[in-house]
């Protein structure tokens, strides 16, 4: 799906927020196609599924952006 569709699909507030999640590796990279970059729905579903449950560690602990050393 297009970036615009992917942003809406995962209910991301803005495409800029979506880009940040891709940049830090939280979201999958797009697949290059002859028609432009596209995101795989199953990859996006896996991301959302990973957000479920209390056993999942806070994603910020794995992010360079939120690492304690960055502050």
mmCIF file of N, CA and C in Angstrom:
data_model
loop_
_atom_site.group_PDB
_atom_site.id
_atom_site.type_symbol
_atom_site.label_atom_id
_atom_site.label_comp_id
_atom_site.label_asym_id
_atom_site.label_seq_id
_atom_site.Cartn_x
_atom_site.Cartn_y
_atom_site.Cartn_z
ATOM 1 N N UNK A 1 0.833 -1.172 0.000
ATOM 2 C CA UNK A 1 0.000 0.000 0.000
ATOM 3 C C UNK A 1 0.882 1.242 0.000
ATOM 4 N N UNK A 2 0.334 2.342 -0.428
ATOM 5 C CA UNK A 2 1.102 3.584 -0.466
ATOM 6 C C UNK A 2 1.386 4.058 0.956
ATOM 7 N N UNK A 3 2.312 4.984 1.073
ATOM 8 C CA UNK A 3 2.630 5.537 2.388
ATOM 9 C C UNK A 3 1.394 6.183 2.997
ATOM 10 N N UNK A 4 0.684 6.927 2.189
ATOM 11 C CA UNK A 4 -0.525 7.595 2.683
ATOM 12 C C UNK A 4 -1.521 6.585 3.251
ATOM 13 N N UNK A 5 -1.703 5.490 2.533
ATOM 14 C CA UNK A 5 -2.608 4.434 2.999
ATOM 15 C C UNK A 5 -2.067 3.758 4.255
ATOM 16 N N UNK A 6 -0.766 3.540 4.302
ATOM 17 C CA UNK A 6 -0.144 2.879 5.461
ATOM 18 C C UNK A 6 -0.280 3.744 6.706
ATOM 19 N N UNK A 7 -0.103 5.049 6.552
ATOM 20 C CA UNK A 7 -0.248 5.972 7.689
ATOM 21 C C UNK A 7 -1.661 5.861 8.258
ATOM 22 N N UNK A 8 -2.647 5.863 7.380
ATOM 23 C CA UNK A 8 -4.037 5.741 7.813
ATOM 24 C C UNK A 8 -4.316 4.351 8.388
ATOM 25 N N UNK A 9 -3.743 3.331 7.767
ATOM 26 C CA UNK A 9 -3.994 1.944 8.171
ATOM 27 C C UNK A 9 -3.589 1.699 9.612
ATOM 28 N N UNK A 10 -2.443 2.233 10.016
ATOM 29 C CA UNK A 10 -2.011 2.008 11.402
ATOM 30 C C UNK A 10 -2.445 3.144 12.318
ATOM 31 N N UNK A 11 -3.230 4.078 11.792
ATOM 32 C CA UNK A 11 -3.771 5.205 12.558
ATOM 33 C C UNK A 11 -2.671 6.078 13.155
ATOM 34 N N UNK A 12 -1.632 6.289 12.379
ATOM 35 C CA UNK A 12 -0.545 7.170 12.790
ATOM 36 C C UNK A 12 -1.047 8.608 12.653
ATOM 37 N N UNK A 13 -0.667 9.473 13.588
ATOM 38 C CA UNK A 13 -1.164 10.858 13.551
ATOM 39 C C UNK A 13 -0.745 11.592 12.286
ATOM 40 N N UNK A 14 0.538 11.500 11.944
ATOM 41 C CA UNK A 14 1.043 12.218 10.774
ATOM 42 C C UNK A 14 2.000 11.337 9.992
ATOM 43 N N UNK A 15 2.240 11.712 8.753
ATOM 44 C CA UNK A 15 3.215 10.966 7.959
ATOM 45 C C UNK A 15 4.621 11.193 8.516
ATOM 46 N N UNK A 16 4.837 12.314 9.159
ATOM 47 C CA UNK A 16 6.146 12.579 9.792
ATOM 48 C C UNK A 16 6.404 11.589 10.939
ATOM 49 N N UNK A 17 5.373 11.340 11.748
ATOM 50 C CA UNK A 17 5.497 10.339 12.814
ATOM 51 C C UNK A 17 5.762 8.957 12.216
ATOM 52 N N UNK A 18 5.080 8.655 11.142
ATOM 53 C CA UNK A 18 5.277 7.385 10.440
ATOM 54 C C UNK A 18 6.734 7.269 9.977
ATOM 55 N N UNK A 19 7.256 8.336 9.372
ATOM 56 C CA UNK A 19 8.652 8.342 8.912
ATOM 57 C C UNK A 19 9.628 8.101 10.055
ATOM 58 N N UNK A 20 9.346 8.680 11.208
ATOM 59 C CA UNK A 20 10.218 8.488 12.373
ATOM 60 C C UNK A 20 10.225 7.026 12.806
ATOM 61 N N UNK A 21 9.052 6.399 12.793
ATOM 62 C CA UNK A 21 8.972 4.990 13.176
ATOM 63 C C UNK A 21 9.722 4.101 12.186
ATOM 64 N N UNK A 22 9.672 4.449 10.926
ATOM 65 C CA UNK A 22 10.435 3.699 9.920
ATOM 66 C C UNK A 22 11.933 3.924 10.149
ATOM 67 N N UNK A 23 12.317 5.167 10.419
ATOM 68 C CA UNK A 23 13.732 5.514 10.583
ATOM 69 C C UNK A 23 14.374 4.795 11.767
ATOM 70 N N UNK A 24 13.630 4.599 12.848
ATOM 71 C CA UNK A 24 14.198 3.935 14.026
ATOM 72 C C UNK A 24 13.998 2.420 13.989
ATOM 73 N N UNK A 25 13.378 1.924 12.918
ATOM 74 C CA UNK A 25 13.232 0.482 12.753
ATOM 75 C C UNK A 25 12.007 -0.115 13.409
ATOM 76 N N UNK A 26 11.111 0.707 13.909
ATOM 77 C CA UNK A 26 9.881 0.188 14.499
ATOM 78 C C UNK A 26 8.927 -0.314 13.423
ATOM 79 N N UNK A 27 8.870 0.389 12.325
ATOM 80 C CA UNK A 27 8.047 -0.020 11.187
ATOM 81 C C UNK A 27 8.935 -0.565 10.088
ATOM 82 N N UNK A 28 8.399 -1.461 9.278
ATOM 83 C CA UNK A 28 9.204 -2.032 8.193
ATOM 84 C C UNK A 28 9.524 -0.999 7.116
ATOM 85 N N UNK A 29 10.580 -1.260 6.395
ATOM 86 C CA UNK A 29 10.928 -0.435 5.247
ATOM 87 C C UNK A 29 9.958 -0.726 4.108
ATOM 88 N N UNK A 30 9.767 0.226 3.222
ATOM 89 C CA UNK A 30 8.882 -0.023 2.087
ATOM 90 C C UNK A 30 9.525 -0.978 1.088
ATOM 91 N N UNK A 31 8.684 -1.559 0.279
ATOM 92 C CA UNK A 31 9.131 -2.437 -0.796
ATOM 93 C C UNK A 31 9.166 -1.600 -2.075
ATOM 94 N N UNK A 32 10.316 -1.540 -2.754
ATOM 95 C CA UNK A 32 10.353 -0.785 -4.005
ATOM 96 C C UNK A 32 9.595 -1.532 -5.104
ATOM 97 N N UNK A 33 8.754 -0.821 -5.817
ATOM 98 C CA UNK A 33 8.016 -1.396 -6.941
ATOM 99 C C UNK A 33 8.172 -0.454 -8.138
ATOM 100 N N UNK A 34 7.820 -0.889 -9.316
ATOM 101 C CA UNK A 34 7.869 0.004 -10.476
ATOM 102 C C UNK A 34 6.938 1.214 -10.328
ATOM 103 N N UNK A 35 6.008 1.119 -9.389
ATOM 104 C CA UNK A 35 5.030 2.183 -9.188
ATOM 105 C C UNK A 35 5.360 3.061 -7.981
ATOM 106 N N UNK A 36 6.506 2.864 -7.398
ATOM 107 C CA UNK A 36 6.910 3.613 -6.206
ATOM 108 C C UNK A 36 6.997 2.694 -5.000
ATOM 109 N N UNK A 37 7.361 3.259 -3.865
ATOM 110 C CA UNK A 37 7.496 2.474 -2.640
ATOM 111 C C UNK A 37 6.125 2.089 -2.108
ATOM 112 N N UNK A 38 6.024 0.844 -1.635
ATOM 113 C CA UNK A 38 4.782 0.342 -1.057
ATOM 114 C C UNK A 38 5.086 -0.419 0.229
ATOM 115 N N UNK A 39 4.140 -0.365 1.178
ATOM 116 C CA UNK A 39 4.277 -1.110 2.427
ATOM 117 C C UNK A 39 3.396 -2.342 2.368
ATOM 118 N N UNK A 40 3.909 -3.421 2.913
ATOM 119 C CA UNK A 40 3.195 -4.687 2.942
ATOM 120 C C UNK A 40 2.217 -4.683 4.121
ATOM 121 N N UNK A 41 0.964 -4.991 3.858
ATOM 122 C CA UNK A 41 -0.052 -4.979 4.900
ATOM 123 C C UNK A 41 0.258 -5.962 6.020
ATOM 124 N N UNK A 42 0.763 -7.130 5.662
ATOM 125 C CA UNK A 42 1.080 -8.126 6.685
ATOM 126 C C UNK A 42 2.213 -7.650 7.598
ATOM 127 N N UNK A 43 3.181 -6.929 7.048
ATOM 128 C CA UNK A 43 4.249 -6.363 7.881
ATOM 129 C C UNK A 43 3.692 -5.315 8.842
ATOM 130 N N UNK A 44 2.770 -4.506 8.358
ATOM 131 C CA UNK A 44 2.152 -3.500 9.225
ATOM 132 C C UNK A 44 1.284 -4.170 10.287
ATOM 133 N N UNK A 45 0.579 -5.238 9.916
ATOM 134 C CA UNK A 45 -0.209 -5.989 10.893
ATOM 135 C C UNK A 45 0.688 -6.558 11.986
ATOM 136 N N UNK A 46 1.847 -7.064 11.600
ATOM 137 C CA UNK A 46 2.783 -7.626 12.580
ATOM 138 C C UNK A 46 3.256 -6.544 13.551
ATOM 139 N N UNK A 47 3.484 -5.342 13.043
ATOM 140 C CA UNK A 47 3.878 -4.234 13.912
ATOM 141 C C UNK A 47 2.773 -3.942 14.936
ATOM 142 N N UNK A 48 1.545 -3.829 14.470
ATOM 143 C CA UNK A 48 0.432 -3.529 15.368
ATOM 144 C C UNK A 48 0.223 -4.671 16.357
ATOM 145 N N UNK A 49 0.323 -5.913 15.889
ATOM 146 C CA UNK A 49 0.189 -7.063 16.787
ATOM 147 C C UNK A 49 1.251 -7.031 17.871
ATOM 148 N N UNK A 50 2.430 -6.544 17.541
ATOM 149 C CA UNK A 50 3.515 -6.458 18.521
ATOM 150 C C UNK A 50 3.268 -5.425 19.602
ATOM 151 N N UNK A 51 2.330 -4.525 19.376
ATOM 152 C CA UNK A 51 2.004 -3.506 20.375
ATOM 153 C C UNK A 51 1.071 -4.035 21.457
ATOM 154 N N UNK A 52 0.463 -5.169 21.199
ATOM 155 C CA UNK A 52 -0.503 -5.737 22.138
ATOM 156 C C UNK A 52 0.198 -6.415 23.310
ATOM 157 N N UNK A 53 -0.457 -6.403 24.435
ATOM 158 C CA UNK A 53 -0.012 -7.191 25.566
ATOM 159 C C UNK A 53 0.938 -6.463 26.501
ATOM 160 N N UNK A 54 0.813 -6.762 27.758
ATOM 161 C CA UNK A 54 1.637 -6.118 28.785
ATOM 162 C C UNK A 54 3.058 -6.661 28.809
ATOM 163 N N UNK A 55 3.284 -7.822 28.208
ATOM 164 C CA UNK A 55 4.618 -8.423 28.262
ATOM 165 C C UNK A 55 5.593 -7.758 27.307
ATOM 166 N N UNK A 56 5.087 -6.971 26.383
ATOM 167 C CA UNK A 56 5.962 -6.310 25.414
ATOM 168 C C UNK A 56 6.712 -5.174 26.109
ATOM 169 N N UNK A 57 8.016 -5.145 25.942
ATOM 170 C CA UNK A 57 8.831 -4.087 26.532
ATOM 171 C C UNK A 57 8.526 -2.758 25.851
ATOM 172 N N UNK A 58 8.721 -1.701 26.575
ATOM 173 C CA UNK A 58 8.514 -0.370 26.021
ATOM 174 C C UNK A 58 9.459 -0.166 24.849
ATOM 175 N N UNK A 59 8.929 0.166 23.666
ATOM 176 C CA UNK A 59 9.741 0.314 22.457
ATOM 177 C C UNK A 59 10.786 1.404 22.613
ATOM 178 N N UNK A 60 10.554 2.387 23.470
ATOM 179 C CA UNK A 60 11.511 3.473 23.642
ATOM 180 C C UNK A 60 12.828 2.986 24.226
ATOM 181 N N UNK A 61 12.806 1.862 24.934
ATOM 182 C CA UNK A 61 14.034 1.331 25.515
ATOM 183 C C UNK A 61 14.989 0.812 24.438
ATOM 184 N N UNK A 62 14.471 0.502 23.233
ATOM 185 C CA UNK A 62 15.308 0.025 22.131
ATOM 186 C C UNK A 62 15.644 1.115 21.127
ATOM 187 N N UNK A 63 15.100 2.296 21.327
ATOM 188 C CA UNK A 63 15.269 3.378 20.372
ATOM 189 C C UNK A 63 16.462 4.261 20.733
ATOM 190 N N UNK A 64 17.306 4.537 19.745
ATOM 191 C CA UNK A 64 18.427 5.447 19.969
ATOM 192 C C UNK A 64 17.931 6.836 20.333
ATOM 193 N N UNK A 65 16.790 7.195 19.813
ATOM 194 C CA UNK A 65 16.215 8.510 20.069
ATOM 195 C C UNK A 65 15.866 8.704 21.544
ATOM 196 N N UNK A 66 15.391 7.642 22.212
ATOM 197 C CA UNK A 66 14.974 7.741 23.603
ATOM 198 C C UNK A 66 15.945 7.091 24.587
ATOM 199 N N UNK A 67 17.078 6.638 24.114
ATOM 200 C CA UNK A 67 18.052 5.989 24.994
ATOM 201 C C UNK A 67 18.511 6.966 26.069
ATOM 202 N N UNK A 68 18.757 6.475 27.277
ATOM 203 C CA UNK A 68 19.202 7.362 28.369
ATOM 204 C C UNK A 68 20.470 8.138 28.027
ATOM 205 N N UNK A 69 21.346 7.552 27.227
ATOM 206 C CA UNK A 69 22.582 8.226 26.863
ATOM 207 C C UNK A 69 22.340 9.433 25.969
ATOM 208 N N UNK A 70 21.180 9.482 25.321
ATOM 209 C CA UNK A 70 20.878 10.575 24.393
ATOM 210 C C UNK A 70 20.481 11.852 25.124
ATOM 211 N N UNK A 71 20.229 11.737 26.439
ATOM 212 C CA UNK A 71 19.760 12.922 27.180
ATOM 213 C C UNK A 71 20.846 13.525 28.014
#
